[in-house]
Coordinates of C-alpha atoms in Angstrom, one line a residue:
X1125 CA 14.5 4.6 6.1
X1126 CA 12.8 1.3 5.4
X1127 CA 13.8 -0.2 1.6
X1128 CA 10.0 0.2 0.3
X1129 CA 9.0 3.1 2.3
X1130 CA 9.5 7.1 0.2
X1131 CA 9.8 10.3 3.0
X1132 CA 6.9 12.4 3.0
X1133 CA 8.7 15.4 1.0
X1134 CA 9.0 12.9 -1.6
X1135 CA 5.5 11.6 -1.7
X1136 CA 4.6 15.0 -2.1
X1137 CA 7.0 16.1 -5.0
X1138 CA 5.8 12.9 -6.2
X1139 CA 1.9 14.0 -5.9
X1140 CA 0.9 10.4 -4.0
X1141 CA -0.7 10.5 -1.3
X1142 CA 0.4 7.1 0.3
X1143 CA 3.6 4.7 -0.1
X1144 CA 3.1 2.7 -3.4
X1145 CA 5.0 0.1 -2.7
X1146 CA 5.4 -1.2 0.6
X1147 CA 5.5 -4.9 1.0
X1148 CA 2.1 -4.7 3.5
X1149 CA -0.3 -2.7 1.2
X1150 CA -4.1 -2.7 0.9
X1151 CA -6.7 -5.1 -1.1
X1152 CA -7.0 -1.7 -3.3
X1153 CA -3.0 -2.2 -4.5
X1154 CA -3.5 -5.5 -5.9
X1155 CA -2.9 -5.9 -9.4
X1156 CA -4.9 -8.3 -11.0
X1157 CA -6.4 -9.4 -14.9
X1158 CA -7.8 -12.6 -15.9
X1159 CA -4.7 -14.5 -16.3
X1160 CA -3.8 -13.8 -12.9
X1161 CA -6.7 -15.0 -11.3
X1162 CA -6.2 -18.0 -12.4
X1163 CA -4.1 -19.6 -9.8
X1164 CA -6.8 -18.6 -7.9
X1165 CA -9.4 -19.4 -9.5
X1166 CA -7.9 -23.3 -10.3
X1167 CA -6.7 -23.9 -6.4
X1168 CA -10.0 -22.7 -5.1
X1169 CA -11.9 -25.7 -7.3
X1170 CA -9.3 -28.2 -6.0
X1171 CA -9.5 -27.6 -2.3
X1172 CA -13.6 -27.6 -2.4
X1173 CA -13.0 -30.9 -4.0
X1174 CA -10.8 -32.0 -1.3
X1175 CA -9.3 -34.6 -3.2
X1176 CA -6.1 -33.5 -3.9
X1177 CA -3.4 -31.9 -2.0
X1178 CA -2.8 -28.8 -3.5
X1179 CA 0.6 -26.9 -4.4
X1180 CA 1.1 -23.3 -4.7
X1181 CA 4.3 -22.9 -5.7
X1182 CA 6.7 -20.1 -7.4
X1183 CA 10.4 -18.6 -6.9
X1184 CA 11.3 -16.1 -4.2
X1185 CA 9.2 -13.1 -5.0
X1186 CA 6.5 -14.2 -7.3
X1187 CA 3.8 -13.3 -5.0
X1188 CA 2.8 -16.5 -3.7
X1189 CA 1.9 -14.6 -0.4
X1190 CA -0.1 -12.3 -1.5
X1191 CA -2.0 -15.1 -3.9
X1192 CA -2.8 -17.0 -0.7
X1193 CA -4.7 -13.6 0.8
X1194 CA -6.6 -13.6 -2.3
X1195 CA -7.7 -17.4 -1.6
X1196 CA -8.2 -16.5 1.8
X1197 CA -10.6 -14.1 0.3
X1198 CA -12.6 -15.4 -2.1
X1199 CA -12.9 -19.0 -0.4
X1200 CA -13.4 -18.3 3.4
X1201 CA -17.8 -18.0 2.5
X1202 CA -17.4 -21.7 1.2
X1203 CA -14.6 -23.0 3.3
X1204 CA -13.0 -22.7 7.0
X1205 CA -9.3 -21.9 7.0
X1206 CA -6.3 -21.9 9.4
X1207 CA -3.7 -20.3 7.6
X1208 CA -0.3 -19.6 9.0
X1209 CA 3.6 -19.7 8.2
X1210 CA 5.8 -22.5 8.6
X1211 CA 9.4 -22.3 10.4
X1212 CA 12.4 -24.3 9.7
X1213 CA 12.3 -27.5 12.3
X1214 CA 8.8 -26.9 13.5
X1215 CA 7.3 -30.4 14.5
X1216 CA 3.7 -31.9 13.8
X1217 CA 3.1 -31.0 17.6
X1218 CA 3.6 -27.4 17.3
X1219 CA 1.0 -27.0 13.8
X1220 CA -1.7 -29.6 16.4
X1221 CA -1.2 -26.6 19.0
X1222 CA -1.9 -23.7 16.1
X1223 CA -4.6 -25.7 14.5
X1224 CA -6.4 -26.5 18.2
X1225 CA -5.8 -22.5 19.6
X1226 CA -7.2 -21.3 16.3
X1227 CA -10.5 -23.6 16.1
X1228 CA -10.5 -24.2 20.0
X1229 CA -14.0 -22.2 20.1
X1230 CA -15.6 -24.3 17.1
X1231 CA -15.1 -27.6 18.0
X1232 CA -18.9 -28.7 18.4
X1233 CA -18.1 -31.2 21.3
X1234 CA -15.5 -30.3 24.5
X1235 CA -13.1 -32.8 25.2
X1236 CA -10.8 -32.9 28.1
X1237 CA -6.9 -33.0 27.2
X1238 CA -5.0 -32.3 24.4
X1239 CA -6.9 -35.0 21.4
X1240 CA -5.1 -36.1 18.7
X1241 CA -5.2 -33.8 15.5
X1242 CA -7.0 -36.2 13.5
X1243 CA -10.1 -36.9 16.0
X1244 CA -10.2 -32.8 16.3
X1245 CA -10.8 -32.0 12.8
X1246 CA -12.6 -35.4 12.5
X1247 CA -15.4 -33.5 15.1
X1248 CA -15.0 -30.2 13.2
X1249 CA -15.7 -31.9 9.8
X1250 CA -18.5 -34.1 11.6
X1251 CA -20.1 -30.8 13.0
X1252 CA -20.3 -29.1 8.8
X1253 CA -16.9 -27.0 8.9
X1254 CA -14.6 -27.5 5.6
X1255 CA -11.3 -27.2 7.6
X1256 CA -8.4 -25.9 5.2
X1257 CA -4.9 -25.9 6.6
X1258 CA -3.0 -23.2 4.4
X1259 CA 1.0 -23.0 5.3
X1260 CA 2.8 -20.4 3.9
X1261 CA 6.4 -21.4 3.6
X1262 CA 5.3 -24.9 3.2
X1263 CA 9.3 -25.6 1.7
X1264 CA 10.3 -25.2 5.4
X1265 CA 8.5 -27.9 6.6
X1266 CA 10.4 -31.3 7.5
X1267 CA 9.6 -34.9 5.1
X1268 CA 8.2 -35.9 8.3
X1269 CA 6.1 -33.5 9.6
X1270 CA 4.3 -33.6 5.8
X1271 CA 4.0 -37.3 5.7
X1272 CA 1.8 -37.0 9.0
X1273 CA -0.3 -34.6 7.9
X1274 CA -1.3 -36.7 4.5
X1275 CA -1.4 -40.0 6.5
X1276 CA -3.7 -38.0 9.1
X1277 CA -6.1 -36.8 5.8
X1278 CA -6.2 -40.9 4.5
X1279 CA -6.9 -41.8 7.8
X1280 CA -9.8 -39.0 8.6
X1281 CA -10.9 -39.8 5.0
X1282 CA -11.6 -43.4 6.1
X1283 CA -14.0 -42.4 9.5
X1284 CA -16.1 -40.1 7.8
X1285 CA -15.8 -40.0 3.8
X1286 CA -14.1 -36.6 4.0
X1287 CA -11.1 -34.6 4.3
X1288 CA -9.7 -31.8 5.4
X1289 CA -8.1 -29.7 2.7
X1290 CA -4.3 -29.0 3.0
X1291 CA -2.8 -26.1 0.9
X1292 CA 1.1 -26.3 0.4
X1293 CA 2.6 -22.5 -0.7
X1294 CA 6.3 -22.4 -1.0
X1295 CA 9.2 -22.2 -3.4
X1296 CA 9.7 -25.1 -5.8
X1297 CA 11.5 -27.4 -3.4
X1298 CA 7.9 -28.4 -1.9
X1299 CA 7.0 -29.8 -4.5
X1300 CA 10.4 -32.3 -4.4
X1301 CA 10.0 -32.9 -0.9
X1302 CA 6.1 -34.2 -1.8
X1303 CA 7.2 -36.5 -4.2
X1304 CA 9.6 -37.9 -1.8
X1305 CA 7.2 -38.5 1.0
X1306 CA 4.5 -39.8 -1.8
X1307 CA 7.1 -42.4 -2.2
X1308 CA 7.2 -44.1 1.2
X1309 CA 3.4 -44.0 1.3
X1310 CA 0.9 -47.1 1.0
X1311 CA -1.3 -45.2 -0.6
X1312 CA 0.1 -42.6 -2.8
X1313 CA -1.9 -39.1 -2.4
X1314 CA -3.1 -37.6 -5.6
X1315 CA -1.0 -33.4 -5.9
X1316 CA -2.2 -30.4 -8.1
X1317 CA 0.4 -28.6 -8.5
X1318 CA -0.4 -24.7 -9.6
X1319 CA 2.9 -22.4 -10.8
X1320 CA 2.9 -18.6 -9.9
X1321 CA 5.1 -17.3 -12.6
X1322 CA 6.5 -14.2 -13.4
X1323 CA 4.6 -10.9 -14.8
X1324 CA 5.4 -10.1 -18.9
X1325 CA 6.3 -6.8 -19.5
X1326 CA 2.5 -5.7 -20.5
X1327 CA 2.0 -6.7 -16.9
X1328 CA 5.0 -5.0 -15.4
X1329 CA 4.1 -1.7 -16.4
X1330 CA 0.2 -2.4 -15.8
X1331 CA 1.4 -3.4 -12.6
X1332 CA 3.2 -0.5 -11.5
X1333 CA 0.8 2.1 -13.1
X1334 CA -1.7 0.4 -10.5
X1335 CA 0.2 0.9 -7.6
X1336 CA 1.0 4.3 -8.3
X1337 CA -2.5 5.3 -8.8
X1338 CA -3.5 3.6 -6.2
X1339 CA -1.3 5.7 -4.2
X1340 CA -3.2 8.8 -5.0
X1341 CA -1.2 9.8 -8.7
X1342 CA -3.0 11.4 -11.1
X1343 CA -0.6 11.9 -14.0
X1344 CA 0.3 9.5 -16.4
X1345 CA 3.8 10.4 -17.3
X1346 CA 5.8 9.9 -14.3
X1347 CA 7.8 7.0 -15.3
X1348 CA 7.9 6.7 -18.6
X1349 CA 8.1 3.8 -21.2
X1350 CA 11.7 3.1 -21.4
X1351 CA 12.1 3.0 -17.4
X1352 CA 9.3 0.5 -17.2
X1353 CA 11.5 -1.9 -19.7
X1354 CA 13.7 -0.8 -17.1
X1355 CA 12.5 -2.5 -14.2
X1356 CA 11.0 -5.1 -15.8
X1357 CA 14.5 -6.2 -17.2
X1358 CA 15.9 -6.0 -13.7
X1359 CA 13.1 -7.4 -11.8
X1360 CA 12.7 -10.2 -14.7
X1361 CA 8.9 -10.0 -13.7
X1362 CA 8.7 -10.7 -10.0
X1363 CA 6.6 -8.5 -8.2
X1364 CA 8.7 -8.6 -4.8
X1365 CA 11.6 -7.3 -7.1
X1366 CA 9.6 -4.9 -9.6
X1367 CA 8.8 -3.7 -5.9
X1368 CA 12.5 -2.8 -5.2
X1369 CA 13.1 -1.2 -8.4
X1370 CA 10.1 0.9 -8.7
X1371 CA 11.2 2.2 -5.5
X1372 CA 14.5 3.3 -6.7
X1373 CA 13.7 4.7 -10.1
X1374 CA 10.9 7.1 -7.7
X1375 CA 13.9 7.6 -5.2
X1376 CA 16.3 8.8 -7.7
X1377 CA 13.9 11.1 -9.2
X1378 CA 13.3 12.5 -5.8
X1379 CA 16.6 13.0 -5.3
X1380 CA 17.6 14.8 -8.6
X1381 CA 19.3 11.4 -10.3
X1382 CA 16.6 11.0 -12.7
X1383 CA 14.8 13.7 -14.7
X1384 CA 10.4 13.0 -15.2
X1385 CA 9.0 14.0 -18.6
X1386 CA 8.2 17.7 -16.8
X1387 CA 11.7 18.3 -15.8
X1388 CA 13.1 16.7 -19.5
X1389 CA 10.4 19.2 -21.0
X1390 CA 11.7 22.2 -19.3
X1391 CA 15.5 21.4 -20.5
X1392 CA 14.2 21.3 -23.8
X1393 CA 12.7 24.7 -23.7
X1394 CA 15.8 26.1 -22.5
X1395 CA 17.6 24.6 -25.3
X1396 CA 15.3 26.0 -27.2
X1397 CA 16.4 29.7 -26.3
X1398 CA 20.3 29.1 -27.0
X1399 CA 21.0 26.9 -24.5
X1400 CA 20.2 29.3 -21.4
X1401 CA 17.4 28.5 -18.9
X1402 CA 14.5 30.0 -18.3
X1403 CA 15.2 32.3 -15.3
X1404 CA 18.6 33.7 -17.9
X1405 CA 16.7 35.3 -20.2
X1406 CA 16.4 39.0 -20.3
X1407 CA 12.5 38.3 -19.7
X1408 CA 12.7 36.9 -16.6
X1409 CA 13.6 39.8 -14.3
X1410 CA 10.4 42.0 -15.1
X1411 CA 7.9 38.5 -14.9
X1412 CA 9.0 38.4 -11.7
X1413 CA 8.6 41.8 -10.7
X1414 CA 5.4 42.1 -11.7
X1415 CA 4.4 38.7 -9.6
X1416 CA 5.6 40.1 -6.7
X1417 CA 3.5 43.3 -7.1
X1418 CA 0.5 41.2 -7.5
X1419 CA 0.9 38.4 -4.9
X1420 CA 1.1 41.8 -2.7
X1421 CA -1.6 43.1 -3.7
X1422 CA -3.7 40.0 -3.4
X1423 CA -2.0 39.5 0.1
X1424 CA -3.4 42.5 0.9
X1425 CA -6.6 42.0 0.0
X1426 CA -6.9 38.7 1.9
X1427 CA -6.1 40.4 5.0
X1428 CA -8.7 43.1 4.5
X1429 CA -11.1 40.6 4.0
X1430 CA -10.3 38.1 6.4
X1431 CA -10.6 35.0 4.6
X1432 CA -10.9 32.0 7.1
X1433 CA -10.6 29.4 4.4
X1434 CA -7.2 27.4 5.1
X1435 CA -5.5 24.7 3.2
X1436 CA -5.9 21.2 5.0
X1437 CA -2.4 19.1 4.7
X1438 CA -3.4 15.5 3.2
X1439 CA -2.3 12.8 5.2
X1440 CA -1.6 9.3 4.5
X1441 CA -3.8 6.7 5.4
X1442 CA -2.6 3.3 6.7
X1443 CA -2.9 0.2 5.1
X1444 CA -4.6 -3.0 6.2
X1445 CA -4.5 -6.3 4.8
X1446 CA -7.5 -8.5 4.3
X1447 CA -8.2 -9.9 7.5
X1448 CA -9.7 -13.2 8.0
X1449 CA -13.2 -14.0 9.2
X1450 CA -13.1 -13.4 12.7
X1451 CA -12.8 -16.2 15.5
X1452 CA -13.3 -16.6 19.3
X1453 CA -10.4 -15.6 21.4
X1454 CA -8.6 -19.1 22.6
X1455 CA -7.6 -19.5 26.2
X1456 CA -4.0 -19.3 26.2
X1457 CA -2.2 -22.5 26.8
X1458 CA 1.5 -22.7 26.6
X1459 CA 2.5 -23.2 22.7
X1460 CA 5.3 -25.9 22.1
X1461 CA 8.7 -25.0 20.7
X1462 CA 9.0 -23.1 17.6
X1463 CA 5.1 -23.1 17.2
X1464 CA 3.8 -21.6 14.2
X1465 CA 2.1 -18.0 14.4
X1466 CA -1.8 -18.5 13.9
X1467 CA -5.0 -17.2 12.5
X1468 CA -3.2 -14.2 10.9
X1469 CA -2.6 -14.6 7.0
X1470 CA 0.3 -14.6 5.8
X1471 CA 1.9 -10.5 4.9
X1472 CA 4.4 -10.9 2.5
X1473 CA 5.4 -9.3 -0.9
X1474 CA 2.4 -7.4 -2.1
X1475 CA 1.2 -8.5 -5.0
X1476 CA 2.2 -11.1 -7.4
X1477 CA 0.6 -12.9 -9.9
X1478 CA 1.5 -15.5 -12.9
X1479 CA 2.4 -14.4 -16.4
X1480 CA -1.1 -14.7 -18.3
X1481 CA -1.0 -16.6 -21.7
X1482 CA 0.4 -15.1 -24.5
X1483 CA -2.6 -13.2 -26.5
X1484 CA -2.8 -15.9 -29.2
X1485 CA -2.2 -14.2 -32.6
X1486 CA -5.6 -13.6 -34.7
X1487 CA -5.5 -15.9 -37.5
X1488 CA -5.2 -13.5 -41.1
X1489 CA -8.1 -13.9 -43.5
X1490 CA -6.6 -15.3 -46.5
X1491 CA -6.6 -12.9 -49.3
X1492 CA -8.6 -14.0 -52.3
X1493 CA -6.6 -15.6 -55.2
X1494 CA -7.3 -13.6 -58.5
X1495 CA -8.9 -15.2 -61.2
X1496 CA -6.4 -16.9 -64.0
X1497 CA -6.7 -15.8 -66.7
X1498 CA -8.1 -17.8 -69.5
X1499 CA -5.1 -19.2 -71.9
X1500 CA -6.7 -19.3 -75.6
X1501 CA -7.3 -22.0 -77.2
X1502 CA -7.8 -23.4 -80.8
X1503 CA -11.5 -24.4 -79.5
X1504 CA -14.0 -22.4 -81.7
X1505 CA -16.3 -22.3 -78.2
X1506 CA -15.6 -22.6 -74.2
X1507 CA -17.6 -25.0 -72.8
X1508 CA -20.0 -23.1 -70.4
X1509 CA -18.9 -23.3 -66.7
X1510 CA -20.8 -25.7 -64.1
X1511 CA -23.3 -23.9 -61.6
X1512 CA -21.9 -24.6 -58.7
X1513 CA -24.0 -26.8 -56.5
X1514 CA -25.6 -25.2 -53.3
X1515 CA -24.1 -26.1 -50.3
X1516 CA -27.4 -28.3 -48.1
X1517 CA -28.3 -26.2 -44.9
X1518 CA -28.2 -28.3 -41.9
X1519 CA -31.5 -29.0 -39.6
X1520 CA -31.8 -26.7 -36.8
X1521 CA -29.5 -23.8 -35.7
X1522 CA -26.3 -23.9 -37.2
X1523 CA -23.3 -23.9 -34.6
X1524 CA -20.6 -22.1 -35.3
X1525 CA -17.4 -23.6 -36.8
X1526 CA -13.9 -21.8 -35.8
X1527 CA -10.3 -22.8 -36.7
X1528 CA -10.6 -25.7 -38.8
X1529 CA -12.2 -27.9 -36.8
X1530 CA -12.9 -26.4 -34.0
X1531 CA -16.7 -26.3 -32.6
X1532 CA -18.1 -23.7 -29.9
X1533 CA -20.8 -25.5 -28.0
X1534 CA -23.8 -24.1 -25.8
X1535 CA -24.6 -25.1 -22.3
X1536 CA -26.9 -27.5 -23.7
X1537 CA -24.0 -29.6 -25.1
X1538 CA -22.9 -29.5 -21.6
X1539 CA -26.2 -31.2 -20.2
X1540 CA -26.3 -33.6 -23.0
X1541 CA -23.3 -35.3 -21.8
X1542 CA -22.6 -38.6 -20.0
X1543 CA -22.0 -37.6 -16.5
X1544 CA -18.9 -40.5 -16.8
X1545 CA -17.1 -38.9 -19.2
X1546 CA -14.7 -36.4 -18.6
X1547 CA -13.6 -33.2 -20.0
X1548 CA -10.3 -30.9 -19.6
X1549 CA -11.2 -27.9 -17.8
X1550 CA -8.9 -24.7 -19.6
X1551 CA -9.8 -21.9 -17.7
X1552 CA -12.1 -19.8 -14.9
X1553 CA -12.5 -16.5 -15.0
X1554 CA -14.7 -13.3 -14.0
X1555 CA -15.2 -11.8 -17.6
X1556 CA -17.1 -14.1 -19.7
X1557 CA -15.9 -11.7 -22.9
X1558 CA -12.5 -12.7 -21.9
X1559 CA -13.5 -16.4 -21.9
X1560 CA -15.2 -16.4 -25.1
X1561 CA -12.2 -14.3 -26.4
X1562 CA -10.3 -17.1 -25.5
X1563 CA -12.1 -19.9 -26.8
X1564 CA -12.8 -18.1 -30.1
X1565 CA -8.9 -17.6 -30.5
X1566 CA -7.3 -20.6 -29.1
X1567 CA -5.9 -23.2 -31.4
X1568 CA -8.3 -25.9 -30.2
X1569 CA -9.5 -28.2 -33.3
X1570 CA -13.0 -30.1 -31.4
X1571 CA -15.6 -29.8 -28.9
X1572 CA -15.2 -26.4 -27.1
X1573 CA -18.2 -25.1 -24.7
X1574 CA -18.3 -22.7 -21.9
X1575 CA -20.6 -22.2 -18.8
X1576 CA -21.8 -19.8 -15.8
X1577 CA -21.6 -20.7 -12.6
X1578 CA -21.5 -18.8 -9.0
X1579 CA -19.0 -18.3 -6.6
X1580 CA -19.1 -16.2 -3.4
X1581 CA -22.2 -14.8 -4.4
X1582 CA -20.2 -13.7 -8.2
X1583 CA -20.8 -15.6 -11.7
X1584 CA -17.7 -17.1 -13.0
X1585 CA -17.4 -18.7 -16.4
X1586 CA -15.4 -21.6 -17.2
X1587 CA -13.9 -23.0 -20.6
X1588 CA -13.6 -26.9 -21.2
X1589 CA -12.8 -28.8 -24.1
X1590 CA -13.1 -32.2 -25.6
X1591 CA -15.1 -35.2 -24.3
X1592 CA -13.4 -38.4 -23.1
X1593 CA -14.5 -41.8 -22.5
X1594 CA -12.0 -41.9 -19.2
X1595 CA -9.7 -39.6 -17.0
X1596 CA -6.6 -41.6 -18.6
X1597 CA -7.6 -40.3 -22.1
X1598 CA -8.8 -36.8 -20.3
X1599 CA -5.6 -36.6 -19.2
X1600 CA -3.4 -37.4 -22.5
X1601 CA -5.3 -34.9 -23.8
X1602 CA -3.6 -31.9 -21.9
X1603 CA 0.0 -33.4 -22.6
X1604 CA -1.1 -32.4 -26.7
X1605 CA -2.8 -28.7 -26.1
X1606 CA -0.4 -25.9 -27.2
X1607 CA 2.2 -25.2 -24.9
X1608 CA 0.8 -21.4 -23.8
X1609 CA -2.8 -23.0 -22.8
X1610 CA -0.6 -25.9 -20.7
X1611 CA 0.5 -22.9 -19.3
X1612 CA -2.9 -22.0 -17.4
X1613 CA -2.8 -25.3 -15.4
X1614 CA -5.7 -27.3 -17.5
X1615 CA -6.8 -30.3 -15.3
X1616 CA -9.7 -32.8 -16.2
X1617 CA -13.1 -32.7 -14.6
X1618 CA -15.8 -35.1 -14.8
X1619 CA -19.0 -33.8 -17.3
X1620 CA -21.1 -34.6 -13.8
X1621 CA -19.2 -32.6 -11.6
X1622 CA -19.5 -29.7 -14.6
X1623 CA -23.4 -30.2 -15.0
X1624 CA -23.4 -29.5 -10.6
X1625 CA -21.3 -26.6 -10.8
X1626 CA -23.4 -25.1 -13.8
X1627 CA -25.7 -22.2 -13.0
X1628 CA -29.3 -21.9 -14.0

């Protein structure tokens, strides 16, 4: 029996209808809230700027995996991708042969031979693709393999203004490697670097109620509090491992080594009748007696009336990842050693996601101070108290003043801007409540504005804040924002790139 597969007795004990945790699941199994889509969210905004190589990095079992599907997903309307996994000692010609076998059909132009990688995607990004390498287990990959593959970016970059975007996923390492290679380059080749990190315990347990009912469960109480803190403990928040241990707290229950809430509640009625179960009491016999007489009669009567109605067993559907966008059949050529597999994205630990910011504490209204009390005084007469003075309204709407000094500004602000200026970018998400919830409770003392714009068809609202002269001063800004907003990966943006990407 596979390590995240149940038998189908125990599904059915269990009431689910499929396995809730296998490591290949469904796009209906994964677990998501706004902080988790923010990995997403921040690397899809990099690669469509195609500046940057971008890093998506985490331990072993954080879920990078599955966050590539989801990038695979959401960005494939907007951009072309060729995602695959890397192997350890896999040369440059080996990801030419995947690249070429998966976007053989799309080159605009045929050329005779094997061409170089860079003039292939040169004519691909000549002919309007947005080629997107993705590599999964990007850690594997040799100094020298990844030092081609930026030089080949500069050096496309140079014919035609443009580059192809290159998305790094792998544990930390990668990011160690990168640096080295940046090193020995002429021209150094501006990273993002975004962290998958581990799930709080709010998220474990939100996590695993997911999976479970989207397995078919219907109750709510089959593992309870205490076990969640459980796995979550043991797991420390990485979805590969809350995977393993959800598994084996369902197993053991199966199996008669745990008890569920149903089975504790039944050994507390029986201790409630002096310690003897239910079938020992001197009630029992003569219940079941009188069951038996009426299942027979109702037997009976079935057969007289020959009912054709039958139960229909429920079986368990198979699950299917997200495929990608589908591409013309290559004609086979002989692949080099140890080529990479292609086209198919990458199935691994299903899902993960990074530990959303901590829900910043609401600020307590200060409780009024009572009045002192007036000390006497040999004064035959208090002098009368001044009126205070009223307080000038301001021209215009009023905008609203949070936190001190913190200002919530309207997409107007936004347009008002100089298009040269920057601004730190905090946050993108799918619920603007949850961005406004945001701004309105994040310890940000200035300029703070959100803004709609569309994505695959969705609106998405971002949060920036401040305005800066330069990117230097844009970025010294994000070194001085509290440590859990640092946490969502701010990066700046210009206000004109902003005032493009804002909807109407």
């Amino acid at each position: 029996m596979a390590n995240d597969t149940l038998p189908a007795d125990c599904l059915d004990q269990l009431g689910l209808r499929q396995q809730p945790f296998a490591s290949i699941a469904g796009e209906d199994f994964l677990y998501s809230d706004p902080a988790t889509d923010m990995p997403v969210n921040v690397t899809l905004e990099h690669l469509e700027n195609d500046q940057n190589v971008v890093i998506l990095k985490g331990e072993q079992g954080a879920g990078k995996s599955t966050q590539l599907l989801r990038v695979l997903a959401q960005g494939r309307e907007n951009m072309d991708f060729c995602a695959f996994k890397a192997r350890a000692g896999i040369s440059l010609a080996a990801v030419e042969y995947t690249v070429r076998q998966y976007w053989k059909e799309a080159a605009p132009v045929e050329q005779e031979g094997n061409e170089p990688l860079e003039q292939f995607l040169t004519r691909l990004i000549q002919g309007g693709m947005r080629p997107v390498l993705a590599i999964d287990d990007a850690h594997l990959l040799e100094p020298d393999v990844l030092r081609q593959l930026i030089q080949t970016r500069q050096r496309i970059h140079d014919q035609c203004d443009r580059r192809f975007g290159l998305l790094l996923v792998g544990e930390p390492e990668i990011e160690e490697r990168l640096t080295a290679v940046d090193e020995g380059l002429d021209i150094p080749e501006a990273q993002m670097t975004v962290q998958v990190r581990a799930l709080t315990r709010e998220q474990t347990g939100a996590y695993v109620n997911h999976r479970l009912q989207a397995a078919g469960l219907e109750r709510t109480d089959l593992l309870d509090r205490e076990t969640i803190e459980d796995i979550h403990r043991d797991s420390a928040g990485l979805p590969g491992r809350i995977n393993t241990c959800a598994m084996e707290r369902l197993r053991d229950i199966c199996e008669g080594g745990a008890m569920t809430p149903a089975t504790q509640g039944e050994q507390a009625t029986a201790a409630s009748h002096g310690g003897k179960a239910f079938w020992q009491q001197r009630w029992f016999a003569p219940a079941v007696a009188g069951i038996i007489l009426v299942a027979a009669l109702v037997t009976l009567l079935s057969l007289l009336g020959g009912s054709d109605d039958e139960p229909q067993p429920v079986r368990s559907q198979p699950l299917v990842l997200p495929e990608q966008p589908p591409r013309a059949p290559a004609a086979p050529e002989p692949p080099p050693a140890s080529a990479p597999e292609p086209t198919s994205p990458p199935r691994a630990e299903v899902p993960a996601e990074p530990a959303p910011r901590p829900e910043p504490m609401p600020t307590p209204e200060p409780e009024p101070e009572p009045a002192p009390e007036p000390e006497p005084t040999p004064a035959p007469e208090p002098e009368p108290e001044p009126e205070p003075e009223p307080t000038p309204e301001p021209a215009g709407e009023p905008e609203p003043e949070l936190g001190g000094d913190k200002r919530i500004r309207d997409a107007q602000w936004l347009r008002d801007q100089d298009p040269t200026h920057y601004t730190v970018q905090l946050l993108v998400s799918s619920s603007e409540t949850g961005v406004q919830d945001f701004a309105q409770d994040a310890d940000l003392p200035g300029d703070v504005a959100w803004f709609r714009m569309r994505r695959d068809g969705q609106d998405m609202y971002a949060l920036v804040f401040g305005s800066y002269p330069g990117a230097t001063a844009a970025r010294s800004a994000i070194t001085a924002l509290p440590a859990d907003i640092r946490r969502n990966q701010p990066f700046i943006r210009s206000f004109g790139a902003v005032q493009d990407a804002m909807a109407d």
